[in-house]
PDB file of C-alpha atoms in Angstrom:
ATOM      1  CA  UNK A   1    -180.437 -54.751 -14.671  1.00  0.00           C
ATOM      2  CA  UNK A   2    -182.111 -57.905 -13.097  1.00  0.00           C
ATOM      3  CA  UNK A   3    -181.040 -60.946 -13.875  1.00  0.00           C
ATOM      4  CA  UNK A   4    -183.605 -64.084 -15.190  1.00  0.00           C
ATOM      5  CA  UNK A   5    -183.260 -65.414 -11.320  1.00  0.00           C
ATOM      6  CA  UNK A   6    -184.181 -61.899 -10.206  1.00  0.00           C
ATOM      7  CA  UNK A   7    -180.634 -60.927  -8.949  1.00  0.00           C
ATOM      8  CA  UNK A   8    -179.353 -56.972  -9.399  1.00  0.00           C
ATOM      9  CA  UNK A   9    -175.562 -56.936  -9.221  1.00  0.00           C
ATOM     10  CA  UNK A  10    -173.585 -53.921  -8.671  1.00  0.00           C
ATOM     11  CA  UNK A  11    -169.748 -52.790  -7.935  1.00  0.00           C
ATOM     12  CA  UNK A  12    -168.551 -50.895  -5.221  1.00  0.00           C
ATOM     13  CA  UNK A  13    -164.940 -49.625  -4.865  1.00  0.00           C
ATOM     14  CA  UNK A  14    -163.955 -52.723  -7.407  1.00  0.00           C
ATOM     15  CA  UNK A  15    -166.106 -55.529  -4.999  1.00  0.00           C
ATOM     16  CA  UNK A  16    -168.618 -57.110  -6.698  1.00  0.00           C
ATOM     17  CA  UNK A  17    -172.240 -57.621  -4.483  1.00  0.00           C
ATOM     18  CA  UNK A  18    -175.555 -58.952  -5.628  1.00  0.00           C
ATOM     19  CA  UNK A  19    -178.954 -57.744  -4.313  1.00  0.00           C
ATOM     20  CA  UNK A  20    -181.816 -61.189  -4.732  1.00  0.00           C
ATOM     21  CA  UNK A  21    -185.294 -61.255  -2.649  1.00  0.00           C
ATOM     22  CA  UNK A  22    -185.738 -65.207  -2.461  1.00  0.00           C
ATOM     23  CA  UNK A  23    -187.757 -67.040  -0.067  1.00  0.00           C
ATOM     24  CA  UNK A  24    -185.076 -67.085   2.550  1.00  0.00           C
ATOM     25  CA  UNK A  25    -184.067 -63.241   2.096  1.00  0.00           C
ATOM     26  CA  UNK A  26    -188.091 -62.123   2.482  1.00  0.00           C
ATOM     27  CA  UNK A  27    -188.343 -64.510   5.244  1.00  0.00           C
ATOM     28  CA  UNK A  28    -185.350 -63.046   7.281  1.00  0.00           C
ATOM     29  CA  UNK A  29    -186.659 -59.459   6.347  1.00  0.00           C
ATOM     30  CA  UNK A  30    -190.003 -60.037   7.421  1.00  0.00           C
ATOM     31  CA  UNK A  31    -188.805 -61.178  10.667  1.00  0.00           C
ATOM     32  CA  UNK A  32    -186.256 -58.301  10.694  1.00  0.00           C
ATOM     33  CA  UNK A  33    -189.073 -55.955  10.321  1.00  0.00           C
ATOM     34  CA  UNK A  34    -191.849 -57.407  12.140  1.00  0.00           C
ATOM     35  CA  UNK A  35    -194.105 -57.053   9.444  1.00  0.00           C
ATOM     36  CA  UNK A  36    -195.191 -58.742   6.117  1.00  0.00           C
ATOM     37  CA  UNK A  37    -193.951 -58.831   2.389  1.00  0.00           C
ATOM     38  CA  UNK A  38    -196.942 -56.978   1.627  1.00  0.00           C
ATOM     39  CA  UNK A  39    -196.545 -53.845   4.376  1.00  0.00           C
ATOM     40  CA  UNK A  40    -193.304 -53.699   3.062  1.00  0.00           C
ATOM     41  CA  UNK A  41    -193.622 -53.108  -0.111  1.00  0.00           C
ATOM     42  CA  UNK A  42    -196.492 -50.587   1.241  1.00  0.00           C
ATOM     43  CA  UNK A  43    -193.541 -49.051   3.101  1.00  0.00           C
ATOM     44  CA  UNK A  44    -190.962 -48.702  -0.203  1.00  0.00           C
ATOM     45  CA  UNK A  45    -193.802 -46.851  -1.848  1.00  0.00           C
ATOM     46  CA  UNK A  46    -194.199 -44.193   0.697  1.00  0.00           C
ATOM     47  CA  UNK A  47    -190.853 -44.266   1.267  1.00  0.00           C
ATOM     48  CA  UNK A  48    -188.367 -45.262   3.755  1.00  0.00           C
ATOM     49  CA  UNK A  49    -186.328 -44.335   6.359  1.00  0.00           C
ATOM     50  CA  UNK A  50    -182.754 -45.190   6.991  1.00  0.00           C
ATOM     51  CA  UNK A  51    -182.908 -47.760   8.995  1.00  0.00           C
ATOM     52  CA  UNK A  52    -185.341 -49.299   7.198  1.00  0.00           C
ATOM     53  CA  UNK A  53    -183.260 -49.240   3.953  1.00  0.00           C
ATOM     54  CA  UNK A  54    -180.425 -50.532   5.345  1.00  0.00           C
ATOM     55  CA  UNK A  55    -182.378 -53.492   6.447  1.00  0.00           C
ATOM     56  CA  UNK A  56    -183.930 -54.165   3.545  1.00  0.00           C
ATOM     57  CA  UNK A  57    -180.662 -53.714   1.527  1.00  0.00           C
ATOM     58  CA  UNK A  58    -178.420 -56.092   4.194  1.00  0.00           C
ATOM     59  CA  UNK A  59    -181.383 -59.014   3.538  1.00  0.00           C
ATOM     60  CA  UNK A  60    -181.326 -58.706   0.250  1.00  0.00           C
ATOM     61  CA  UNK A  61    -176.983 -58.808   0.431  1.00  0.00           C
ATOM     62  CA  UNK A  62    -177.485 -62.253   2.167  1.00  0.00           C
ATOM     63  CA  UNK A  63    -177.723 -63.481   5.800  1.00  0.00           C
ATOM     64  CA  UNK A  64    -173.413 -62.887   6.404  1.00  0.00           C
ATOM     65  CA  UNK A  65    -173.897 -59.283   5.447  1.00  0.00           C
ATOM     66  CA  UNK A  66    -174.546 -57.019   8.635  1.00  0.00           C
ATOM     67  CA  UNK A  67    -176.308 -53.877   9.271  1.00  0.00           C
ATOM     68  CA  UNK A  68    -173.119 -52.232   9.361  1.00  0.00           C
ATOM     69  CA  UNK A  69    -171.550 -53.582   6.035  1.00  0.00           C
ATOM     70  CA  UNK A  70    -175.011 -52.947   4.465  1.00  0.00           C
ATOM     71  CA  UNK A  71    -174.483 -49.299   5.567  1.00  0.00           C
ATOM     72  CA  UNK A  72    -171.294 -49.238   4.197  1.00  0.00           C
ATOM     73  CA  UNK A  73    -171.838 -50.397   0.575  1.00  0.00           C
ATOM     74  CA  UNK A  74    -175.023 -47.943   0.651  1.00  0.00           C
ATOM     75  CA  UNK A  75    -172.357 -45.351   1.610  1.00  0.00           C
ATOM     76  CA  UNK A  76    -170.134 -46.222  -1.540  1.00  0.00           C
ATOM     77  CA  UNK A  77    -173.335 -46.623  -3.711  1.00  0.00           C
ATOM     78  CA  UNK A  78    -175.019 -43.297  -2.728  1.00  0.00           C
ATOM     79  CA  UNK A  79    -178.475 -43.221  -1.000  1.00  0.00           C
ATOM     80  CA  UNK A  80    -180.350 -42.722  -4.465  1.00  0.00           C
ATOM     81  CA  UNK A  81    -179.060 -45.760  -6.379  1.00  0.00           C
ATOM     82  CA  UNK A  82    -179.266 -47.766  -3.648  1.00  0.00           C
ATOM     83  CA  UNK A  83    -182.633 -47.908  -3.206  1.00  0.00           C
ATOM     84  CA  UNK A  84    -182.965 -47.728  -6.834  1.00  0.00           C
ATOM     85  CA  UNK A  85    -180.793 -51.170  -6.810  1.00  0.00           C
ATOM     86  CA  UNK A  86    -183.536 -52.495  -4.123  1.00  0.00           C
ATOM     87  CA  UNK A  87    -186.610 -51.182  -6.158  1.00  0.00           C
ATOM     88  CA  UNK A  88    -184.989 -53.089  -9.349  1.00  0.00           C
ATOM     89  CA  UNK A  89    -184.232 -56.359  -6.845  1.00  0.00           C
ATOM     90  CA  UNK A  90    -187.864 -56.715  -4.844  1.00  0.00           C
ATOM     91  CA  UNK A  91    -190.008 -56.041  -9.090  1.00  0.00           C
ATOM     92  CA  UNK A  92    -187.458 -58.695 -10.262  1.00  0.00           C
ATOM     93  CA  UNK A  93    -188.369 -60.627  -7.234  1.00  0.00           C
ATOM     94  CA  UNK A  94    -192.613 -60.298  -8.259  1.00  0.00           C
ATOM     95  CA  UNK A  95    -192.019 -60.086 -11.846  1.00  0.00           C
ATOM     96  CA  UNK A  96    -196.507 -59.888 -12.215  1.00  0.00           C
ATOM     97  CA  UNK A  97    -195.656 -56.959 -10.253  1.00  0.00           C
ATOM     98  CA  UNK A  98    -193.677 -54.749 -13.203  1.00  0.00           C
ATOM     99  CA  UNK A  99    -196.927 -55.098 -15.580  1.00  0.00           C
ATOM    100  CA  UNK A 100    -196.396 -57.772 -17.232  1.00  0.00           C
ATOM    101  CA  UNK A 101    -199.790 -59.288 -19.332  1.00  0.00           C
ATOM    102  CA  UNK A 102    -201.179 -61.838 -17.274  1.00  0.00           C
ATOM    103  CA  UNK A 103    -203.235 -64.458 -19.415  1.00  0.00           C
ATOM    104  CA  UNK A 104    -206.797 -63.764 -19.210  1.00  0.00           C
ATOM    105  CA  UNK A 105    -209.041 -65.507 -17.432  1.00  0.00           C
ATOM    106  CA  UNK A 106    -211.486 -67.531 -19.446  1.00  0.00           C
ATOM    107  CA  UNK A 107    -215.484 -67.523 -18.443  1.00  0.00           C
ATOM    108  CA  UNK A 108    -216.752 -70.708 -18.337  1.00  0.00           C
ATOM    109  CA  UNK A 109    -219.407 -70.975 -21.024  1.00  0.00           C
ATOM    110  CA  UNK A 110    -223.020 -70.310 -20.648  1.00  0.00           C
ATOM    111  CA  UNK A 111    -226.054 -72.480 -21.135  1.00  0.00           C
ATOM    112  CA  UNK A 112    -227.229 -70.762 -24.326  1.00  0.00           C
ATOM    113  CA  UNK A 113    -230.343 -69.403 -22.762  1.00  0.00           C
ATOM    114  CA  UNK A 114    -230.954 -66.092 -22.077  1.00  0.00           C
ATOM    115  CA  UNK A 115    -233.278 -65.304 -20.118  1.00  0.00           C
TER     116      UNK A 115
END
């Protein structure tokens, strides 16, 4: 479950790690993946491919964590939780983006006349 600063934390083979989609870890996985927050996200919902998960799972680790140790915590995680874990990380990350009521937005008031 997400923490109130949007972090998922998980345990793998007794090591604690912590997925968190900040400014800096979207930055670095926007230029990672040549595109924007918003293709990306377009991406995750159609689904991704290995690579891409990886990537998106090592930026979210933090910018010491390689491609390589990504792929190994996704390998002691399983495929299915870890993107799970990164689904959880990136809606804790837009919270507006789970559903949650927005306040309306109030009309300005009219003249009165109506004609």
């Amino acid at each position: 479950m997400a923490t109130a600063n949007g972090e998922v934390s998980f345990e793998v083979d007794g090591t604690r790690h912590t997925l968190r989609y900040g400014i800096n870890e979207l930055c670095r996985l926007e230029d990672r993946l040549d595109i924007d927050v918003t293709a990306i996200a377009q991406k995750m919902a159609a689904g991704l491919n290995m690579r891409t998960l990886r990537t998106i799972f090592a930026c979210g680790l933090g910018g010491d964590v390689g491609d390589e140790a990504a792929g190994t915590i996704i390998n002691g995680v399983g495929l299915q939780i870890a993107g799970e874990l990164v689904g959880e990380a990136m809606q804790a990350a837009f919270p507006s983006a789970e559903g949650k009521a927005q306040k309306p937005v109030k009309k300005p008031a009219g003249t009165g006349s109506t004609s």
